[in-house]
Amino acid sequence: MSVQTASRTANAPLNQHQDPYPTRLARPLDMPWLKRQEAVVKGRDLDGPLDATQLDEFEDKGFLFEPDFLDAEEIEALREELAALLDRDDFRGEEFAVTEPHSQEIRSLFAVHCLSERLRRLAEDPRLTRRVAQILGGESYVHQSRINYKPGFEGQGFAWHSDFETWHAEDGMPAMHAVSASIVLTENHAFNGPLMLIPGSHRVFVPCLGETPEAHHKQSLKRQRFGVPGREALSELIRRGGIEAPTGAAGGLLLFDCNVLHGSNANMSPDPRSNVFFVFNRRDNACVAPYAAKAARPDFLAHRPGSGWSP
Amino acid sequence: MSVQTASRTANAPLNQHQDPYPTRLARPLDMPWLKRQEAVVKGRDLDGPLDATQLDEFEDKGFLFEPDFLDAEEIEALREELAALLDRDDFRGEEFAVTEPHSQEIRSLFAVHCLSERLRRLAEDPRLTRRVAQILGGESYVHQSRINYKPGFEGQGFAWHSDFETWHAEDGMPAMHAVSASIVLTENHAFNGPLMLIPGSHRVFVPCLGETPEAHHKQSLKRQRFGVPGREALSELIRRGGIEAPTGAAGGLLLFDCNVLHGSNANMSPDPRSNVFFVFNRRDNACVAPYAAKAARPDFLAHRPGSGWSP
């Protein structure tokens, strides 16, 4: 762990009293959720690939799916890159390489824009960064990157959660000025555990119960037990917005707000599910001390602007 | 456990050498599966509610879904009966009342046609028994009955399996002359863990690896680890037949062959999923000694013709 992480930890004030997004609480608040403070789409004045209808849809639902974002040649090149990265023996056992709960298969590899020149170029591709700027309303950096590989029959699901809840609590991300970009490299269908989202859930913040355990990320990346919203809030948000699971051919791009609730089910099919995932955070929203954890998570999970992480 | 169970156990020959369906093996066979010996639809000459097209569909896929089998009044009465049965304090802790792996909620209640007069009448309802006779080609009895309740957010999934594989191995069911009838009492949709089936998989028997542990049912009803087909066979059967998940309003009837591979995913929605489930076995196919287990399972899991089980 670097010196920078240590300094972020040293004077970590658990500044929950001025925090509009308190979470990891000892007891429930009186209300099921709190109002979101930030606008959702903040760069409507910027030129970019997304038109007004697409920005409206993102604002309304908290996500936008664009089929055919990549062409067949790009998909194939990325698949080869993924296979090569997941096959790297020197990554196995490293903290940034996360395996399935019941096997030694690599499930997620983090910090991939630092591990692969091709993925660094993809993270900086103007087709992505211009879309991101239209949503965030300013310059961004990569807060987190990863590739996910959910093997046939084996991939476990993820419980419903807001990424922002974790990034705020455990990484010290101050406000909701981040957006995730997930590019699917395999066909997504109803039976291979596609990402499910709750449209409209990004407009509220659902505080979660339970103090963050130390080194929580070591198990939360496998199976999340803290940072999971309560069932009453979930039920009401699903009653209002429903559940959507964008499916389609490889090469689609899903942009989703940092605070939209999402989850996934297990992969019941023989087909693997893999994707490339970048989180773009606005530069003026760089992380401070964690809001609800004793120490910040390692850099490979939460990069800083301009930091050059290497394994 | 009754005297009858003891006598089935006493002279249990592990008669695997003449068995066309060997399973729970120490090592894989040379082939991924074995041919089914029995016809699928055996009562085409009998009068009944199913027409030739429906029988063809059952024969082809291994299952048939009929929406609107029950009317609204019947559904409501059954729901009340379910709620009353799942609420019985005297059932909690009994072996025939199975709870979720991580909670004390009752997930399945077995032998319900012996616990409830209304469910006994439903099991004997000619709308069911006549359909069953058209498929099995003869008189049947209830081999197993249960109600399942999969609560919102909480219900776990089931891995792919053939029921016949378990009934043959652990209950001593000789041949494929059984059919299951599942009546859904809640709407089934894509996100509340509906039953998934592999069309056409009923035509082959996939032997499973691993010797049956003693008292296997005590954990297999919560999470199955033996009697799970291999991934290569599953992949190939899914490649040929795909996966289907019949969804629809409450009151639908799913009839499925004892050997069709099926499973389910977790319930990601707030909506519970409940159903009533009867297994009809042809009278001349009554169980003998288990084919791949040291002792037969308790009577509440595997009734005999004419037996009057009570808790």
XYZ file of C-alpha atoms in Angstrom:
622
model
C 0.000 0.000 0.000
C 1.347 3.407 -0.926
C 2.264 6.424 1.205
C -0.727 8.277 -0.182
C -3.140 5.665 1.155
C -1.499 5.877 4.543
C -1.913 9.645 4.647
C -5.580 9.354 3.649
C -6.051 6.992 6.558
C -4.030 8.801 9.219
C -6.345 11.729 9.846
C -9.507 9.960 8.736
C -12.345 11.905 10.336
C -15.523 9.821 10.384
C -17.310 12.969 9.254
C -20.812 11.552 9.364
C -22.476 14.575 10.981
C -22.131 16.930 8.009
C -22.519 14.062 5.563
C -25.653 14.124 3.411
C -25.200 10.386 2.828
C -24.768 8.693 6.210
C -24.479 4.912 5.961
C -23.225 1.746 7.709
C -25.403 2.866 10.603
C -25.930 1.184 13.950
C -29.696 1.694 13.728
C -32.160 2.628 10.986
C -33.099 6.253 10.285
C -36.747 7.299 10.539
C -37.044 7.398 6.744
C -36.195 4.593 4.296
C -33.960 6.870 2.192
C -32.515 10.369 1.774
C -32.819 12.735 -1.147
C -30.033 12.863 -3.709
C -28.288 16.267 -3.642
C -26.647 16.311 -7.082
C -28.133 16.627 -10.534
C -27.881 13.437 -12.605
C -26.931 14.894 -16.014
C -24.632 17.890 -15.733
C -23.091 18.419 -19.169
C -26.015 19.078 -21.461
C -24.177 22.142 -22.804
C -21.248 20.027 -24.009
C -21.031 18.596 -27.521
C -20.918 14.826 -27.599
C -22.267 11.566 -29.021
C -25.349 11.375 -26.763
C -28.455 13.177 -27.980
C -31.063 14.873 -25.764
C -33.344 11.805 -25.753
C -30.525 9.582 -24.549
C -29.549 12.069 -21.857
C -33.206 12.256 -20.786
C -33.350 8.480 -20.516
C -30.183 8.401 -18.426
C -31.534 11.138 -16.176
C -34.867 9.376 -15.771
C -33.758 5.776 -15.279
C -30.183 6.180 -14.071
C -28.764 4.168 -16.969
C -28.564 3.948 -20.724
C -27.864 0.899 -22.856
C -26.413 1.324 -26.341
C -26.185 -1.848 -28.449
C -23.373 -2.099 -31.038
C -21.024 0.290 -29.276
C -18.053 -1.783 -30.437
C -17.697 -3.520 -33.788
C -16.853 -7.212 -34.231
C -13.132 -6.577 -34.712
C -12.834 -4.518 -31.528
C -14.809 -7.111 -29.560
C -12.508 -9.884 -30.729
C -9.373 -7.922 -29.832
C -10.739 -7.171 -26.367
C -11.732 -10.790 -25.807
C -8.193 -11.863 -26.614
C -6.847 -9.252 -24.225
C -9.192 -10.489 -21.466
C -8.214 -14.107 -22.008
C -4.539 -13.179 -21.848
C -5.002 -11.151 -18.651
C -7.089 -13.810 -16.877
C -4.480 -16.380 -17.823
C -1.552 -14.529 -16.253
C -0.116 -16.879 -13.647
C 1.697 -13.999 -11.956
C -1.700 -12.366 -11.182
C -3.133 -15.414 -9.411
C -3.040 -14.920 -5.652
C -2.593 -11.140 -5.996
C -5.092 -8.985 -4.120
C -6.302 -7.301 -7.326
C -7.249 -10.694 -8.795
C -10.472 -11.901 -7.154
C -11.482 -15.553 -7.370
C -14.908 -17.225 -7.081
C -15.980 -18.121 -3.509
C -15.840 -21.858 -4.256
C -13.036 -22.121 -6.825
C -9.720 -20.693 -7.969
C -11.136 -19.218 -11.187
C -10.446 -15.476 -11.483
C -13.778 -13.632 -11.271
C -12.599 -10.042 -11.408
C -9.317 -8.392 -12.207
C -8.967 -4.806 -11.018
C -6.880 -1.852 -12.186
C -6.842 -3.248 -15.704
C -6.220 0.163 -17.291
C -2.882 0.042 -15.468
C -2.184 -3.590 -16.420
C -2.980 -3.395 -20.125
C -2.059 -0.810 -22.744
C -5.122 -1.764 -24.814
C -7.443 -1.210 -21.867
C -5.721 2.073 -20.975
C -6.424 3.248 -24.530
C -10.045 2.096 -24.226
C -10.469 4.034 -20.957
C -9.231 7.152 -22.756
C -11.211 6.532 -25.945
C -13.112 9.748 -26.791
C -16.208 7.670 -27.580
C -16.289 6.927 -23.846
C -14.842 10.086 -22.344
C -17.064 12.435 -24.363
C -20.194 10.526 -23.259
C -18.942 10.630 -19.687
C -18.328 14.388 -19.895
C -21.885 14.921 -21.138
C -23.167 13.164 -18.032
C -20.735 14.447 -15.402
C -20.329 17.977 -16.752
C -16.560 18.079 -16.457
C -13.224 16.306 -16.743
C -12.985 12.875 -15.163
C -10.421 10.244 -14.216
C -10.702 6.475 -13.761
C -11.661 5.774 -10.145
C -11.832 2.032 -10.704
C -11.443 -0.362 -13.594
C -11.936 -4.070 -13.861
C -12.740 -6.971 -16.059
C -15.350 -9.456 -14.873
C -15.501 -13.016 -16.005
C -18.544 -15.003 -14.918
C -18.022 -18.574 -16.105
C -20.835 -20.800 -17.360
C -22.782 -22.429 -14.478
C -20.327 -21.024 -11.984
C -20.756 -17.305 -11.701
C -22.471 -16.324 -8.475
C -24.894 -13.425 -8.261
C -24.468 -10.047 -6.554
C -27.076 -8.725 -4.115
C -28.741 -5.357 -4.820
C -26.440 -2.435 -4.005
C -25.458 1.101 -4.919
C -21.805 1.441 -5.907
C -21.745 5.001 -4.594
C -22.737 3.734 -1.145
C -19.557 1.652 -1.047
C -17.329 4.277 -2.685
C -18.592 6.941 -0.280
C -18.365 4.745 2.833
C -15.136 2.913 2.063
C -13.262 5.045 -0.513
C -14.266 8.560 0.615
C -15.983 9.622 -2.621
C -17.707 12.868 -1.573
C -20.590 13.279 -4.009
C -22.533 11.615 -6.812
C -20.384 12.779 -9.734
C -19.355 9.388 -11.063
C -20.632 7.129 -13.811
C -19.847 3.534 -14.692
C -19.303 2.238 -18.202
C -19.688 -1.483 -18.743
C -18.935 -2.998 -22.124
C -20.260 -6.540 -22.501
C -17.992 -8.878 -24.440
C -20.358 -11.842 -24.477
C -24.016 -12.036 -25.357
C -26.177 -11.140 -22.362
C -29.351 -13.193 -22.109
C -31.943 -13.947 -19.471
C -30.132 -17.035 -18.156
C -26.454 -16.053 -17.849
C -26.815 -13.646 -14.964
C -27.148 -10.290 -16.711
C -26.917 -7.063 -14.720
C -30.301 -6.027 -13.320
C -31.078 -2.414 -12.435
C -33.888 -0.618 -10.616
C -34.863 2.334 -12.826
C -35.158 5.584 -10.861
C -33.410 4.252 -7.749
C -30.469 6.618 -8.391
C -32.574 9.560 -7.177
C -32.469 8.484 -3.554
C -29.730 7.372 -1.200
C -30.566 4.303 0.868
C -28.436 4.269 4.030
C -27.289 0.777 4.956
C -27.106 -0.825 8.365
C -24.064 -2.288 10.065
C -20.612 -0.879 10.783
C -18.023 -1.665 8.094
C -15.720 -4.478 9.292
C -11.956 -3.977 8.899
C -10.548 -4.977 5.501
C -14.142 -5.473 4.351
C -13.142 -5.547 0.676
C -11.360 -8.876 1.172
C -14.707 -10.620 1.432
C -17.176 -8.042 0.039
C -15.868 -8.536 -3.493
C -16.884 -12.182 -3.211
C -20.130 -11.871 -1.287
C -21.420 -8.553 0.025
C -22.951 -8.514 3.511
C -22.550 -4.840 4.476
C -23.635 -1.982 2.261
C -26.783 -3.907 1.384
C -29.964 -1.823 1.430
C -32.931 -2.868 3.568
C -35.755 -4.863 2.080
C -38.467 -2.323 2.698
C -36.632 0.365 0.753
C -35.811 -2.102 -2.033
C -39.406 -3.311 -2.255
C -40.766 0.215 -2.520
C -38.198 1.265 -5.133
C -38.933 -1.840 -7.217
C -42.667 -1.201 -6.841
C -42.101 2.281 -8.281
C -39.525 1.571 -10.960
C -39.563 -2.159 -11.642
C -36.475 -4.141 -12.608
C -34.719 -4.032 -15.969
C -32.012 -6.333 -17.307
C -30.582 -4.982 -20.581
C -29.747 -7.968 -22.760
C -28.244 -8.203 -26.209
C -25.283 -9.083 -28.323
C -21.642 -8.562 -27.383
C -20.296 -5.057 -27.855
C -23.077 -3.125 -26.141
C -22.293 -0.263 -23.766
C -24.150 0.228 -20.499
C -23.625 3.612 -18.848
C -25.022 3.721 -15.325
C -25.135 6.292 -12.594
C -22.929 5.647 -9.550
C -25.979 5.459 -7.292
C -28.444 3.333 -9.262
C -29.276 0.108 -7.442
C -28.165 -2.969 -9.335
C -27.473 -6.641 -8.798
C -27.309 -9.886 -10.713
C -28.329 -13.490 -10.477
C -26.225 -16.602 -10.901
C -25.280 -17.834 -14.352
C -27.475 -20.906 -14.992
C -26.260 -21.295 -18.589
C -23.115 -22.788 -20.104
C -22.279 -19.373 -21.560
C -19.685 -17.280 -19.785
C -20.424 -13.630 -19.177
C -17.581 -11.166 -19.373
C -17.296 -7.430 -19.457
C -14.924 -4.508 -19.153
C -15.842 -1.964 -16.554
C -14.591 1.573 -15.962
C -15.759 4.006 -13.298
C -15.248 7.627 -14.248
C -15.213 10.134 -11.387
C -15.228 13.908 -11.909
C -11.840 15.411 -11.093
C -13.264 17.854 -8.543
C -14.887 14.891 -6.740
C -11.643 13.072 -5.924
C -11.803 10.885 -2.855
C -11.039 12.104 0.655
C -10.994 10.040 3.837
C -13.618 7.268 3.968
C -16.986 8.379 5.332
C -17.827 5.127 7.075
C -14.757 2.929 7.377
C -11.624 3.088 9.504
C -9.203 2.895 6.580
C -9.404 3.578 2.860
C -9.373 0.577 0.550
C -6.217 -0.220 -1.401
C -5.369 1.880 -4.464
C -6.169 -0.892 -6.935
C -9.841 -0.467 -5.950
C -9.867 3.323 -5.787
C -7.394 5.227 -7.896
C -6.618 8.906 -7.405
C -6.428 11.459 -10.259
C -3.106 11.128 -12.013
C -1.900 8.248 -9.827
C 0.096 5.603 -11.633
C -0.750 2.349 -9.883
C 1.251 -0.735 -10.708
C 1.069 -4.248 -9.264
C -39.388 -43.612 10.977
C -41.879 -46.402 10.375
C -41.460 -50.187 10.327
C -42.008 -50.161 6.570
C -39.007 -47.919 5.988
C -36.881 -50.198 8.125
C -37.893 -53.256 6.096
C -37.086 -51.470 2.807
C -33.656 -50.766 4.211
C -32.855 -54.134 5.753
C -32.286 -56.148 2.610
C -31.299 -53.220 0.414
C -29.322 -54.680 -2.473
C -27.285 -51.984 -4.222
C -28.454 -53.515 -7.484
C -26.431 -51.296 -9.792
C -25.269 -54.020 -12.186
C -28.680 -54.716 -13.766
C -29.692 -51.075 -13.408
C -30.219 -49.157 -16.686
C -29.728 -45.911 -14.717
C -26.501 -46.203 -12.706
C -25.660 -43.031 -10.787
C -23.696 -41.597 -7.815
C -20.684 -43.172 -9.444
C -17.096 -43.170 -8.280
C -15.830 -42.329 -11.774
C -17.418 -41.059 -14.993
C -18.734 -43.451 -17.636
C -17.329 -43.307 -21.158
C -20.466 -41.545 -22.421
C -22.014 -38.348 -21.036
C -25.466 -39.961 -20.706
C -27.536 -43.121 -21.191
C -30.634 -43.658 -23.276
C -34.024 -43.446 -21.618
C -35.766 -46.841 -21.693
C -39.401 -45.798 -21.165
C -41.801 -44.002 -23.459
C -42.685 -40.481 -22.309
C -46.429 -40.406 -23.032
C -48.091 -43.740 -22.366
C -51.820 -43.077 -22.180
C -52.768 -41.658 -25.559
C -55.625 -44.159 -25.745
C -57.241 -42.773 -22.577
C -59.854 -40.022 -22.597
C -58.788 -36.868 -20.800
C -58.404 -33.098 -20.812
C -55.137 -33.019 -22.798
C -55.429 -32.978 -26.578
C -52.972 -34.597 -28.998
C -51.044 -31.347 -29.527
C -50.516 -30.933 -25.797
C -49.408 -34.543 -25.431
C -47.011 -34.051 -28.353
C -45.556 -30.989 -26.677
C -45.088 -32.894 -23.418
C -43.455 -35.773 -25.260
C -41.161 -33.456 -27.188
C -40.075 -31.040 -24.457
C -40.680 -33.053 -21.299
C -43.114 -30.486 -19.896
C -46.338 -28.632 -20.588
C -47.486 -25.332 -19.108
C -51.200 -24.531 -18.978
C -52.095 -21.015 -17.831
C -55.404 -20.483 -15.984
C -55.637 -24.026 -14.645
C -57.233 -22.691 -11.444
C -59.696 -19.817 -11.186
C -59.260 -16.814 -8.876
C -61.429 -18.263 -6.118
C -59.503 -21.536 -6.012
C -56.180 -19.686 -6.002
C -57.267 -17.565 -3.070
C -58.456 -20.584 -1.082
C -55.154 -22.389 -1.710
C -53.145 -19.322 -0.741
C -54.981 -19.169 2.558
C -54.345 -22.860 3.113
C -50.628 -22.377 2.367
C -50.359 -19.432 4.726
C -52.075 -21.422 7.468
C -49.789 -24.433 6.951
C -46.571 -22.403 6.842
C -47.659 -20.643 10.012
C -48.155 -23.827 12.047
C -45.812 -23.531 15.018
C -46.032 -27.272 15.647
C -44.456 -27.914 12.202
C -41.396 -25.753 12.835
C -38.405 -27.912 13.651
C -40.053 -31.045 12.203
C -38.078 -32.896 9.565
C -40.802 -32.463 6.946
C -40.615 -28.650 7.323
C -37.483 -27.401 5.548
C -36.078 -23.958 6.316
C -33.862 -21.637 4.242
C -30.080 -22.203 4.638
C -29.625 -18.806 6.305
C -32.919 -18.279 8.142
C -35.725 -19.972 10.028
C -38.327 -19.280 7.316
C -40.049 -22.459 6.127
C -39.052 -23.026 2.492
C -40.775 -26.306 1.792
C -43.355 -28.333 3.634
C -43.611 -31.976 2.569
C -46.404 -34.553 2.695
C -48.980 -31.777 2.478
C -51.654 -34.072 1.051
C -51.483 -35.854 4.411
C -51.448 -32.620 6.442
C -54.327 -30.827 4.740
C -57.734 -32.050 3.661
C -57.906 -29.345 0.981
C -54.597 -30.443 -0.515
C -55.592 -34.128 -0.328
C -58.675 -33.222 -2.374
C -56.538 -31.281 -4.854
C -54.183 -34.260 -5.274
C -57.218 -36.409 -6.119
C -58.912 -33.807 -8.319
C -59.829 -35.486 -11.631
C -58.529 -32.427 -13.515
C -55.084 -33.506 -12.290
C -55.413 -37.278 -12.130
C -56.919 -37.590 -15.616
C -54.084 -35.544 -17.128
C -51.595 -37.676 -15.205
C -53.195 -40.893 -16.467
C -52.938 -39.644 -20.054
C -49.193 -39.224 -19.547
C -48.384 -42.267 -17.402
C -50.810 -44.688 -19.028
C -52.176 -46.104 -15.799
C -53.274 -45.526 -12.214
C -50.958 -43.488 -10.030
C -50.423 -42.540 -6.396
C -48.736 -39.537 -4.783
C -45.020 -40.314 -4.373
C -44.257 -36.898 -2.927
C -46.141 -33.705 -2.225
C -44.999 -30.340 -0.998
C -45.619 -26.672 -0.919
C -42.740 -24.347 -1.686
C -42.513 -20.814 -0.481
C -39.690 -18.710 -1.893
C -39.818 -15.352 -0.106
C -39.005 -12.053 -1.787
C -35.233 -11.389 -1.979
C -34.577 -14.482 0.106
C -35.304 -17.572 -1.881
C -32.126 -19.327 -2.986
C -31.844 -21.084 -6.313
C -31.611 -24.803 -7.075
C -28.863 -26.225 -9.297
C -29.827 -28.178 -12.428
C -31.011 -31.693 -11.611
C -33.303 -34.535 -12.633
C -35.797 -35.502 -9.929
C -35.822 -39.079 -11.187
C -32.075 -39.301 -10.583
C -32.684 -38.624 -6.884
C -35.827 -40.754 -6.613
C -34.084 -43.671 -8.301
C -30.858 -43.348 -6.313
C -32.289 -42.479 -2.916
C -35.927 -43.660 -2.948
C -35.668 -46.757 -5.126
C -38.025 -45.651 -7.907
C -37.405 -48.278 -10.604
C -38.385 -46.591 -13.855
C -39.449 -43.303 -15.460
C -43.182 -43.602 -14.912
C -43.687 -40.480 -12.790
C -44.777 -36.941 -13.541
C -44.738 -33.790 -11.444
C -47.551 -31.268 -11.268
C -46.678 -27.794 -10.019
C -49.408 -25.225 -9.550
C -48.061 -21.703 -9.131
C -49.945 -19.581 -6.623
C -48.049 -16.353 -7.286
C -47.193 -14.651 -10.531
C -44.022 -16.112 -12.028
C -41.825 -13.522 -13.739
C -38.259 -13.301 -14.924
C -36.934 -11.898 -11.641
C -38.531 -13.997 -8.887
C -36.680 -17.212 -9.546
C -39.070 -19.101 -11.822
C -38.477 -22.767 -12.593
C -36.178 -23.222 -15.597
C -36.237 -26.393 -17.695
C -34.060 -27.851 -20.451
C -36.446 -28.981 -23.206
C -35.670 -32.486 -24.451
C -33.345 -33.371 -21.558
C -35.873 -35.957 -20.302
C -34.872 -38.289 -23.140
C -31.485 -39.109 -21.649
C -30.302 -40.134 -18.207
C -27.227 -38.270 -16.975
C -25.420 -40.372 -14.351
C -24.041 -38.251 -11.522
C -20.723 -38.553 -9.765
C -20.102 -39.072 -6.072
C -21.389 -41.639 -3.604
C -24.520 -40.568 -1.720
C -23.579 -39.535 1.838
C -25.666 -40.924 4.712
C -28.830 -38.982 5.531
C -28.134 -36.924 2.405
C -31.663 -35.467 2.353
C -30.957 -33.479 5.513
C -28.783 -31.115 3.537
C -29.715 -31.841 -0.106
C -33.115 -30.208 0.347
C -31.301 -26.989 1.220
C -28.404 -27.122 -1.199
C -27.771 -30.053 -3.490
C -24.189 -31.250 -3.927
C -24.689 -34.863 -5.033
C -27.002 -35.859 -7.833
C -25.817 -32.851 -9.855
C -25.081 -33.623 -13.511
C -21.699 -32.803 -15.004
C -21.134 -29.570 -16.876
C -20.261 -31.135 -20.201
C -23.536 -33.045 -20.368
C -25.475 -29.958 -19.239
C -23.774 -27.742 -21.806
C -24.535 -30.113 -24.638
C -28.168 -30.603 -23.602
C -28.661 -26.827 -23.336
C -26.963 -26.360 -26.704
C -29.518 -28.759 -28.192
C -32.669 -27.751 -26.339
C -32.064 -24.322 -24.842
C -33.559 -23.199 -21.538
C -37.203 -22.272 -20.939
C -38.763 -20.609 -17.926
C -42.564 -20.659 -18.154
C -43.842 -17.448 -16.627
C -47.337 -16.143 -16.115
C -50.106 -15.329 -13.712
C -51.000 -17.333 -10.615
C -53.063 -20.460 -11.202
C -51.035 -21.982 -14.022
C -50.240 -25.702 -14.062
C -46.842 -27.038 -15.050
C -46.709 -30.757 -15.743
C -43.163 -32.039 -16.104
C -41.590 -35.406 -16.680
C -39.733 -36.968 -13.731
C -36.469 -36.901 -15.677
C -36.439 -33.447 -17.307
C -33.526 -31.350 -16.058
C -34.646 -28.265 -14.166
C -33.326 -25.667 -11.754
C -34.018 -22.152 -10.622
C -32.257 -18.937 -9.788
C -32.536 -16.799 -6.671
C -35.486 -14.492 -6.191
C -34.160 -10.947 -6.809
C -37.612 -9.360 -6.506
C -39.757 -8.405 -3.524
C -42.403 -10.841 -4.744
C -42.634 -14.206 -3.053
C -42.950 -17.295 -5.202
C -45.084 -20.142 -3.954
C -46.440 -23.300 -5.451
C -48.096 -26.600 -4.683
C -46.302 -29.627 -5.978
C -47.436 -33.243 -6.389
C -45.423 -36.106 -7.826
C -47.588 -38.854 -9.310
C -45.962 -42.243 -9.713
C -47.570 -45.128 -11.597
C -48.772 -47.837 -9.192
C -46.771 -50.587 -10.895
C -43.641 -48.451 -10.446
C -43.741 -48.340 -6.642
C -40.369 -47.880 -4.977
C -38.098 -50.744 -4.017
C -34.759 -50.525 -2.222
C -32.670 -47.465 -3.136
C -30.439 -47.964 -6.159
C -27.572 -45.795 -4.938
C -27.923 -45.075 -1.234
C -27.483 -47.181 1.887
C -30.943 -46.451 3.296
C -34.245 -45.232 1.879
C -35.273 -41.684 2.682
C -38.015 -41.086 5.249
C -41.634 -41.683 4.231
C -42.530 -37.979 4.182
C -40.277 -37.651 1.115
C -41.298 -40.858 -0.613
C -44.753 -42.248 0.092
C -45.801 -45.771 -0.809
C -49.112 -46.624 -2.547
C -51.909 -46.580 0.000
C -49.665 -45.568 2.907
C -51.230 -43.164 5.374
C -48.357 -41.005 6.576
C -48.935 -38.670 9.498
C -46.502 -36.399 11.286
